[in-house]
């Protein structure tokens, strides 16, 4: 779910690559990195076991990360990351100016909870949902975290 850019840069740090001759000079650092990587994998396991969808968006609504439930609920795949937007998983019948207002409030630090009609990407299947959005940081940039609950049965 939450692929971390850290893995891309990890082996470029002197002494941490698998083929580094200096790896033995940094045992404490290697230990910390291993501990952080383990903690991240544990967190990903927990997030993917949650029964609500979790989606991280940038300030423009572009999807940056999502858990397994979000993939299933909204018909998304990993290749959608960085290209698909919140508008592609929203019913076209929703007010188009509501989300930018909510996004603005969240970016300014005010969490929001609202009901919405989601859409399975690439289909006409609509999902009544409750959305809780909060400001967060993603790779040191402002972002919006959405926790989404399917309220179909309600």
Short mmCIF file of N, CA and C in Angstrom, two decimals:
data_model
loop_
_atom_site.label_atom_id
_atom_site.label_comp_id
_atom_site.label_asym_id
_atom_site.label_seq_id
_atom_site.Cartn_x
_atom_site.Cartn_y
_atom_site.Cartn_z
N UNK A 1 0.82 -1.18 0.00
CA UNK A 1 0.00 0.00 0.00
C UNK A 1 0.86 1.24 0.00
N UNK A 2 1.49 1.51 1.07
CA UNK A 2 2.20 2.77 1.21
C UNK A 2 3.67 2.58 0.86
N UNK A 3 3.94 2.46 -0.41
CA UNK A 3 5.31 2.29 -0.87
C UNK A 3 6.09 3.53 -0.48
N UNK A 4 7.22 3.32 0.16
CA UNK A 4 7.99 4.42 0.69
C UNK A 4 9.15 4.74 -0.24
N UNK A 5 9.33 6.01 -0.56
CA UNK A 5 10.43 6.43 -1.41
C UNK A 5 11.78 6.11 -0.78
N UNK A 6 11.80 5.87 0.53
CA UNK A 6 13.03 5.57 1.24
C UNK A 6 13.77 4.41 0.58
N UNK A 7 13.04 3.38 0.14
CA UNK A 7 13.69 2.20 -0.43
C UNK A 7 14.49 2.54 -1.68
N UNK A 8 14.07 3.55 -2.41
CA UNK A 8 14.77 3.96 -3.62
C UNK A 8 16.16 4.51 -3.26
N UNK A 9 16.24 5.25 -2.16
CA UNK A 9 17.47 5.92 -1.79
C UNK A 9 18.34 5.15 -0.81
N UNK A 10 17.81 4.11 -0.22
CA UNK A 10 18.50 3.38 0.85
C UNK A 10 19.89 2.94 0.44
N UNK A 11 20.03 2.30 -0.70
CA UNK A 11 21.32 1.74 -1.09
C UNK A 11 22.28 2.79 -1.64
N UNK A 12 21.80 4.00 -1.84
CA UNK A 12 22.69 5.06 -2.31
C UNK A 12 23.46 5.72 -1.18
N UNK A 13 23.04 5.46 0.06
CA UNK A 13 23.75 6.01 1.19
C UNK A 13 25.03 5.20 1.39
N UNK A 14 26.13 5.88 1.50
CA UNK A 14 27.42 5.22 1.64
C UNK A 14 27.38 4.26 2.83
N UNK A 15 27.76 3.04 2.57
CA UNK A 15 27.87 2.07 3.64
C UNK A 15 26.62 1.26 3.90
N UNK A 16 25.53 1.50 3.18
CA UNK A 16 24.31 0.75 3.46
C UNK A 16 23.93 -0.21 2.35
N UNK A 17 24.49 -0.05 1.17
CA UNK A 17 24.16 -0.94 0.07
C UNK A 17 24.62 -2.36 0.33
N UNK A 18 23.96 -3.32 -0.28
CA UNK A 18 24.30 -4.72 -0.07
C UNK A 18 25.74 -5.03 -0.46
N UNK A 19 26.30 -4.28 -1.42
CA UNK A 19 27.64 -4.56 -1.91
C UNK A 19 28.66 -3.55 -1.36
N UNK A 20 28.30 -2.81 -0.37
CA UNK A 20 29.18 -1.80 0.18
C UNK A 20 30.30 -2.43 0.99
N UNK A 21 31.50 -1.91 0.78
CA UNK A 21 32.64 -2.38 1.55
C UNK A 21 32.67 -1.76 2.94
N UNK A 22 31.93 -0.69 3.15
CA UNK A 22 31.95 0.04 4.41
C UNK A 22 30.78 -0.32 5.31
N UNK A 23 29.97 -1.27 4.94
CA UNK A 23 28.78 -1.60 5.71
C UNK A 23 29.10 -1.90 7.17
N UNK A 24 30.20 -2.56 7.43
CA UNK A 24 30.52 -2.94 8.80
C UNK A 24 30.89 -1.74 9.67
N UNK A 25 31.17 -0.59 9.08
CA UNK A 25 31.50 0.60 9.86
C UNK A 25 30.27 1.27 10.45
N UNK A 26 29.09 0.87 10.06
CA UNK A 26 27.88 1.53 10.48
C UNK A 26 26.87 0.56 11.10
N UNK A 27 27.28 -0.28 12.03
CA UNK A 27 26.35 -1.28 12.56
C UNK A 27 25.16 -0.67 13.30
N UNK A 28 25.39 0.42 14.05
CA UNK A 28 24.28 1.04 14.78
C UNK A 28 23.27 1.65 13.82
N UNK A 29 23.78 2.29 12.78
CA UNK A 29 22.90 2.89 11.78
C UNK A 29 22.12 1.80 11.04
N UNK A 30 22.79 0.72 10.69
CA UNK A 30 22.12 -0.39 10.01
C UNK A 30 21.04 -0.98 10.89
N UNK A 31 21.33 -1.10 12.19
CA UNK A 31 20.36 -1.62 13.14
C UNK A 31 19.12 -0.74 13.19
N UNK A 32 19.32 0.58 13.25
CA UNK A 32 18.19 1.54 13.27
C UNK A 32 17.38 1.45 11.99
N UNK A 33 18.06 1.35 10.86
CA UNK A 33 17.35 1.26 9.58
C UNK A 33 16.54 -0.03 9.52
N UNK A 34 17.12 -1.13 9.95
CA UNK A 34 16.39 -2.40 9.96
C UNK A 34 15.16 -2.31 10.87
N UNK A 35 15.32 -1.65 12.01
CA UNK A 35 14.21 -1.48 12.95
C UNK A 35 13.10 -0.62 12.33
N UNK A 36 13.48 0.46 11.67
CA UNK A 36 12.49 1.33 11.00
C UNK A 36 11.77 0.59 9.87
N UNK A 37 12.51 -0.18 9.09
CA UNK A 37 11.89 -0.93 8.00
C UNK A 37 10.91 -1.97 8.54
N UNK A 38 11.25 -2.61 9.63
CA UNK A 38 10.36 -3.58 10.26
C UNK A 38 9.10 -2.88 10.77
N UNK A 39 9.28 -1.73 11.42
CA UNK A 39 8.14 -0.96 11.93
C UNK A 39 7.23 -0.52 10.78
N UNK A 40 7.81 -0.12 9.67
CA UNK A 40 7.01 0.29 8.52
C UNK A 40 6.21 -0.89 7.96
N UNK A 41 6.83 -2.05 7.86
CA UNK A 41 6.11 -3.23 7.37
C UNK A 41 4.97 -3.60 8.31
N UNK A 42 5.22 -3.51 9.62
CA UNK A 42 4.16 -3.79 10.59
C UNK A 42 3.00 -2.81 10.45
N UNK A 43 3.32 -1.52 10.29
CA UNK A 43 2.29 -0.51 10.11
C UNK A 43 1.48 -0.75 8.84
N UNK A 44 2.15 -1.11 7.75
CA UNK A 44 1.45 -1.42 6.50
C UNK A 44 0.51 -2.60 6.68
N UNK A 45 0.94 -3.62 7.42
CA UNK A 45 0.09 -4.79 7.69
C UNK A 45 -1.16 -4.37 8.44
N UNK A 46 -0.99 -3.54 9.46
CA UNK A 46 -2.13 -3.06 10.24
C UNK A 46 -3.07 -2.23 9.37
N UNK A 47 -2.53 -1.30 8.61
CA UNK A 47 -3.35 -0.42 7.77
C UNK A 47 -4.12 -1.24 6.73
N UNK A 48 -3.49 -2.26 6.19
CA UNK A 48 -4.17 -3.08 5.19
C UNK A 48 -5.20 -4.03 5.79
N UNK A 49 -5.17 -4.22 7.11
CA UNK A 49 -6.17 -5.08 7.74
C UNK A 49 -7.40 -4.31 8.21
N UNK A 50 -7.35 -2.98 8.13
CA UNK A 50 -8.48 -2.14 8.55
C UNK A 50 -9.63 -2.30 7.57
N UNK A 51 -10.86 -2.32 8.08
CA UNK A 51 -12.02 -2.53 7.20
C UNK A 51 -12.50 -1.25 6.52
N UNK A 52 -11.93 -0.10 6.85
CA UNK A 52 -12.24 1.15 6.16
C UNK A 52 -11.17 1.43 5.11
N UNK A 53 -11.55 2.18 4.09
CA UNK A 53 -10.59 2.60 3.08
C UNK A 53 -9.77 3.76 3.63
N UNK A 54 -8.50 3.77 3.32
CA UNK A 54 -7.63 4.88 3.69
C UNK A 54 -6.91 5.32 2.42
N UNK A 55 -7.08 6.61 2.10
CA UNK A 55 -6.45 7.17 0.91
C UNK A 55 -5.73 8.45 1.29
N UNK A 56 -4.49 8.59 0.85
CA UNK A 56 -3.72 9.81 1.03
C UNK A 56 -3.72 10.53 -0.31
N UNK A 57 -4.11 11.83 -0.28
CA UNK A 57 -4.16 12.65 -1.50
C UNK A 57 -3.19 13.82 -1.35
N UNK A 58 -2.71 14.35 -2.45
CA UNK A 58 -1.98 15.60 -2.36
C UNK A 58 -2.99 16.74 -2.28
N UNK A 59 -2.53 17.97 -2.21
CA UNK A 59 -3.44 19.10 -2.02
C UNK A 59 -4.36 19.33 -3.22
N UNK A 60 -4.06 18.72 -4.36
CA UNK A 60 -4.91 18.83 -5.55
C UNK A 60 -5.85 17.64 -5.73
N UNK A 61 -5.81 16.70 -4.79
CA UNK A 61 -6.69 15.54 -4.87
C UNK A 61 -6.10 14.34 -5.58
N UNK A 62 -4.83 14.42 -5.99
CA UNK A 62 -4.18 13.28 -6.64
C UNK A 62 -3.89 12.22 -5.58
N UNK A 63 -4.23 10.98 -5.90
CA UNK A 63 -4.05 9.87 -4.96
C UNK A 63 -2.58 9.47 -4.89
N UNK A 64 -2.03 9.53 -3.66
CA UNK A 64 -0.63 9.21 -3.44
C UNK A 64 -0.43 7.83 -2.84
N UNK A 65 -1.39 7.38 -2.03
CA UNK A 65 -1.26 6.10 -1.35
C UNK A 65 -2.64 5.62 -0.95
N UNK A 66 -2.81 4.31 -0.84
CA UNK A 66 -4.09 3.75 -0.43
C UNK A 66 -3.90 2.36 0.15
N UNK A 67 -4.83 1.97 0.99
CA UNK A 67 -4.74 0.63 1.56
C UNK A 67 -5.50 -0.36 0.67
N UNK A 68 -5.40 -1.64 1.03
CA UNK A 68 -6.04 -2.69 0.22
C UNK A 68 -7.55 -2.51 0.12
N UNK A 69 -8.19 -2.09 1.21
CA UNK A 69 -9.65 -1.90 1.20
C UNK A 69 -10.02 -0.81 0.19
N UNK A 70 -9.24 0.26 0.10
CA UNK A 70 -9.52 1.32 -0.86
C UNK A 70 -9.38 0.81 -2.29
N UNK A 71 -8.38 -0.03 -2.52
CA UNK A 71 -8.22 -0.61 -3.86
C UNK A 71 -9.46 -1.40 -4.24
N UNK A 72 -9.93 -2.22 -3.30
CA UNK A 72 -11.11 -3.05 -3.55
C UNK A 72 -12.37 -2.20 -3.72
N UNK A 73 -12.58 -1.27 -2.82
CA UNK A 73 -13.82 -0.48 -2.82
C UNK A 73 -13.95 0.42 -4.05
N UNK A 74 -12.83 0.99 -4.49
CA UNK A 74 -12.89 1.98 -5.56
C UNK A 74 -12.30 1.50 -6.87
N UNK A 75 -12.00 0.20 -6.96
CA UNK A 75 -11.51 -0.38 -8.19
C UNK A 75 -10.20 0.28 -8.63
N UNK A 76 -9.30 0.49 -7.67
CA UNK A 76 -8.02 1.13 -7.94
C UNK A 76 -6.90 0.11 -7.91
N UNK A 77 -5.82 0.42 -8.60
CA UNK A 77 -4.63 -0.43 -8.62
C UNK A 77 -3.41 0.45 -8.34
N UNK A 78 -2.29 -0.17 -8.06
CA UNK A 78 -1.08 0.59 -7.73
C UNK A 78 -0.70 1.58 -8.82
N UNK A 79 -0.96 1.24 -10.08
CA UNK A 79 -0.59 2.15 -11.17
C UNK A 79 -1.44 3.43 -11.18
N UNK A 80 -2.52 3.46 -10.40
CA UNK A 80 -3.34 4.67 -10.28
C UNK A 80 -2.67 5.73 -9.40
N UNK A 81 -1.72 5.30 -8.58
CA UNK A 81 -1.06 6.23 -7.67
C UNK A 81 -0.32 7.30 -8.46
N UNK A 82 -0.54 8.53 -8.09
CA UNK A 82 0.12 9.65 -8.75
C UNK A 82 -0.57 10.14 -10.00
N UNK A 83 -1.61 9.42 -10.45
CA UNK A 83 -2.30 9.85 -11.67
C UNK A 83 -3.81 9.99 -11.48
N UNK A 84 -4.41 9.14 -10.68
CA UNK A 84 -5.85 9.22 -10.45
C UNK A 84 -6.15 10.26 -9.36
N UNK A 85 -7.35 10.82 -9.42
CA UNK A 85 -7.72 11.84 -8.45
C UNK A 85 -8.98 11.45 -7.70
N UNK A 86 -9.25 12.19 -6.64
CA UNK A 86 -10.46 12.00 -5.84
C UNK A 86 -11.71 12.18 -6.71
N UNK A 87 -11.61 12.99 -7.74
CA UNK A 87 -12.77 13.26 -8.60
C UNK A 87 -13.15 12.03 -9.45
N UNK A 88 -12.17 11.17 -9.73
CA UNK A 88 -12.44 9.95 -10.50
C UNK A 88 -13.15 8.89 -9.67
N UNK A 89 -13.11 9.04 -8.35
CA UNK A 89 -13.79 8.07 -7.49
C UNK A 89 -14.95 8.74 -6.75
N UNK A 90 -15.45 9.82 -7.34
CA UNK A 90 -16.62 10.53 -6.81
C UNK A 90 -17.71 10.51 -7.86
N UNK A 91 -18.94 10.34 -7.41
CA UNK A 91 -20.06 10.34 -8.33
C UNK A 91 -20.13 11.68 -9.06
N UNK A 92 -20.40 11.66 -10.36
CA UNK A 92 -20.52 12.92 -11.10
C UNK A 92 -21.72 13.75 -10.65
N UNK A 93 -22.63 13.13 -9.89
CA UNK A 93 -23.81 13.85 -9.40
C UNK A 93 -23.50 14.72 -8.19
N UNK A 94 -22.30 14.59 -7.62
CA UNK A 94 -21.92 15.39 -6.46
C UNK A 94 -21.58 16.82 -6.89
N UNK A 95 -21.74 17.76 -5.99
CA UNK A 95 -21.40 19.16 -6.24
C UNK A 95 -19.90 19.27 -6.50
N UNK A 96 -19.52 19.86 -7.61
CA UNK A 96 -18.11 19.96 -7.98
C UNK A 96 -17.35 21.00 -7.16
N UNK A 97 -18.05 21.94 -6.52
CA UNK A 97 -17.32 22.94 -5.74
C UNK A 97 -17.24 22.59 -4.26
N UNK A 98 -17.88 21.50 -3.83
CA UNK A 98 -17.84 21.12 -2.42
C UNK A 98 -16.44 20.64 -2.01
N UNK A 99 -15.86 19.73 -2.78
CA UNK A 99 -14.56 19.16 -2.42
C UNK A 99 -13.45 20.21 -2.34
N UNK A 100 -13.33 21.13 -3.30
CA UNK A 100 -12.28 22.15 -3.16
C UNK A 100 -12.43 22.98 -1.88
N UNK A 101 -13.66 23.26 -1.45
CA UNK A 101 -13.87 23.99 -0.21
C UNK A 101 -13.40 23.17 0.99
N UNK A 102 -13.77 21.88 1.00
CA UNK A 102 -13.36 20.98 2.08
C UNK A 102 -11.84 20.85 2.09
N UNK A 103 -11.26 20.65 0.93
CA UNK A 103 -9.80 20.51 0.82
C UNK A 103 -9.11 21.75 1.40
N UNK A 104 -9.62 22.92 1.06
CA UNK A 104 -9.04 24.16 1.57
C UNK A 104 -9.07 24.22 3.08
N UNK A 105 -10.20 23.84 3.67
CA UNK A 105 -10.31 23.85 5.13
C UNK A 105 -9.36 22.83 5.77
N UNK A 106 -9.25 21.66 5.15
CA UNK A 106 -8.37 20.62 5.70
C UNK A 106 -6.91 21.06 5.59
N UNK A 107 -6.52 21.60 4.46
CA UNK A 107 -5.14 22.07 4.28
C UNK A 107 -4.81 23.14 5.31
N UNK A 108 -5.80 23.93 5.69
CA UNK A 108 -5.60 24.97 6.71
C UNK A 108 -5.71 24.43 8.14
N UNK A 109 -5.84 23.10 8.29
CA UNK A 109 -5.76 22.49 9.60
C UNK A 109 -7.06 22.05 10.24
N UNK A 110 -8.18 22.16 9.54
CA UNK A 110 -9.47 21.79 10.11
C UNK A 110 -9.96 20.47 9.52
N UNK A 111 -9.99 19.43 10.34
CA UNK A 111 -10.50 18.13 9.87
C UNK A 111 -11.98 18.24 9.56
N UNK A 112 -12.46 17.40 8.67
CA UNK A 112 -13.85 17.43 8.23
C UNK A 112 -14.42 16.01 8.18
N UNK A 113 -15.72 15.89 8.44
CA UNK A 113 -16.44 14.63 8.26
C UNK A 113 -17.69 14.96 7.46
N UNK A 114 -17.93 14.18 6.41
CA UNK A 114 -19.10 14.42 5.58
C UNK A 114 -19.52 13.13 4.88
N UNK A 115 -20.75 13.13 4.39
CA UNK A 115 -21.23 11.99 3.61
C UNK A 115 -21.11 12.35 2.14
N UNK A 116 -20.81 11.34 1.35
CA UNK A 116 -20.50 11.55 -0.06
C UNK A 116 -20.94 10.33 -0.84
N UNK A 117 -20.98 10.43 -2.14
CA UNK A 117 -21.25 9.27 -2.98
C UNK A 117 -19.98 9.00 -3.79
N UNK A 118 -19.36 7.85 -3.46
CA UNK A 118 -18.15 7.45 -4.17
C UNK A 118 -18.51 6.68 -5.42
N UNK A 119 -17.51 6.41 -6.22
CA UNK A 119 -17.71 5.73 -7.49
C UNK A 119 -16.56 4.76 -7.70
N UNK A 120 -16.92 3.51 -8.06
CA UNK A 120 -15.87 2.56 -8.44
C UNK A 120 -15.28 3.03 -9.76
N UNK A 121 -13.99 3.28 -9.79
CA UNK A 121 -13.34 3.82 -10.98
C UNK A 121 -13.61 2.93 -12.20
N UNK A 122 -13.95 3.58 -13.30
CA UNK A 122 -14.18 2.87 -14.55
C UNK A 122 -15.54 2.20 -14.63
N UNK A 123 -16.43 2.45 -13.66
CA UNK A 123 -17.77 1.84 -13.66
C UNK A 123 -18.80 2.91 -13.34
N UNK A 124 -20.06 2.50 -13.32
CA UNK A 124 -21.14 3.39 -12.88
C UNK A 124 -21.63 3.00 -11.49
N UNK A 125 -20.88 2.16 -10.79
CA UNK A 125 -21.29 1.68 -9.47
C UNK A 125 -20.99 2.74 -8.42
N UNK A 126 -22.06 3.21 -7.77
CA UNK A 126 -21.92 4.25 -6.75
C UNK A 126 -21.95 3.64 -5.35
N UNK A 127 -21.21 4.27 -4.44
CA UNK A 127 -21.13 3.81 -3.06
C UNK A 127 -21.43 4.97 -2.11
N UNK A 128 -22.46 4.84 -1.28
CA UNK A 128 -22.66 5.87 -0.26
C UNK A 128 -21.57 5.70 0.81
N UNK A 129 -20.87 6.78 1.11
CA UNK A 129 -19.74 6.70 2.03
C UNK A 129 -19.75 7.85 3.03
N UNK A 130 -19.12 7.60 4.15
CA UNK A 130 -18.83 8.65 5.12
C UNK A 130 -17.32 8.87 5.06
N UNK A 131 -16.92 10.13 4.92
CA UNK A 131 -15.52 10.46 4.73
C UNK A 131 -15.04 11.34 5.88
N UNK A 132 -13.94 10.96 6.47
CA UNK A 132 -13.28 11.77 7.49
C UNK A 132 -11.93 12.18 6.91
N UNK A 133 -11.73 13.48 6.70
CA UNK A 133 -10.48 13.96 6.12
C UNK A 133 -9.72 14.81 7.13
N UNK A 134 -8.41 14.63 7.13
CA UNK A 134 -7.55 15.34 8.06
C UNK A 134 -6.27 15.77 7.34
N UNK A 135 -5.67 16.85 7.81
CA UNK A 135 -4.39 17.24 7.22
C UNK A 135 -3.28 16.30 7.67
N UNK A 136 -2.31 16.08 6.82
CA UNK A 136 -1.17 15.24 7.16
C UNK A 136 0.00 15.69 6.30
N UNK A 137 1.12 15.05 6.49
CA UNK A 137 2.28 15.24 5.62
C UNK A 137 2.57 13.92 4.94
N UNK A 138 2.93 14.00 3.69
CA UNK A 138 3.31 12.80 2.95
C UNK A 138 4.60 13.13 2.22
N UNK A 139 5.66 12.42 2.56
CA UNK A 139 6.99 12.72 2.01
C UNK A 139 7.33 14.19 2.18
N UNK A 140 7.06 14.71 3.38
CA UNK A 140 7.37 16.07 3.82
C UNK A 140 6.58 17.14 3.06
N UNK A 141 5.50 16.77 2.41
CA UNK A 141 4.65 17.73 1.72
C UNK A 141 3.25 17.68 2.31
N UNK A 142 2.54 18.83 2.34
CA UNK A 142 1.16 18.83 2.84
C UNK A 142 0.30 17.86 2.03
N UNK A 143 -0.56 17.14 2.73
CA UNK A 143 -1.44 16.16 2.08
C UNK A 143 -2.73 16.05 2.87
N UNK A 144 -3.66 15.28 2.33
CA UNK A 144 -4.95 15.06 2.96
C UNK A 144 -5.14 13.55 3.14
N UNK A 145 -5.44 13.16 4.37
CA UNK A 145 -5.70 11.76 4.68
C UNK A 145 -7.21 11.57 4.76
N UNK A 146 -7.72 10.63 4.00
CA UNK A 146 -9.16 10.34 4.02
C UNK A 146 -9.39 8.92 4.53
N UNK A 147 -10.21 8.81 5.57
CA UNK A 147 -10.66 7.51 6.06
C UNK A 147 -12.11 7.40 5.63
N UNK A 148 -12.40 6.35 4.85
CA UNK A 148 -13.68 6.25 4.16
C UNK A 148 -14.41 4.99 4.59
N UNK A 149 -15.65 5.17 5.05
CA UNK A 149 -16.47 4.04 5.49
C UNK A 149 -17.66 3.89 4.55
N UNK A 150 -17.86 2.68 4.08
CA UNK A 150 -19.03 2.36 3.24
C UNK A 150 -20.26 2.34 4.16
N UNK A 151 -21.26 3.17 3.84
CA UNK A 151 -22.47 3.23 4.67
C UNK A 151 -23.69 2.71 3.91
N UNK A 152 -23.44 1.82 2.96
CA UNK A 152 -24.51 1.25 2.15
C UNK A 152 -25.61 0.65 3.02
N UNK A 153 -25.24 -0.14 4.01
CA UNK A 153 -26.23 -0.83 4.84
C UNK A 153 -27.01 0.13 5.72
N UNK A 154 -26.41 1.24 6.06
CA UNK A 154 -27.09 2.21 6.91
C UNK A 154 -28.19 2.88 6.12
#
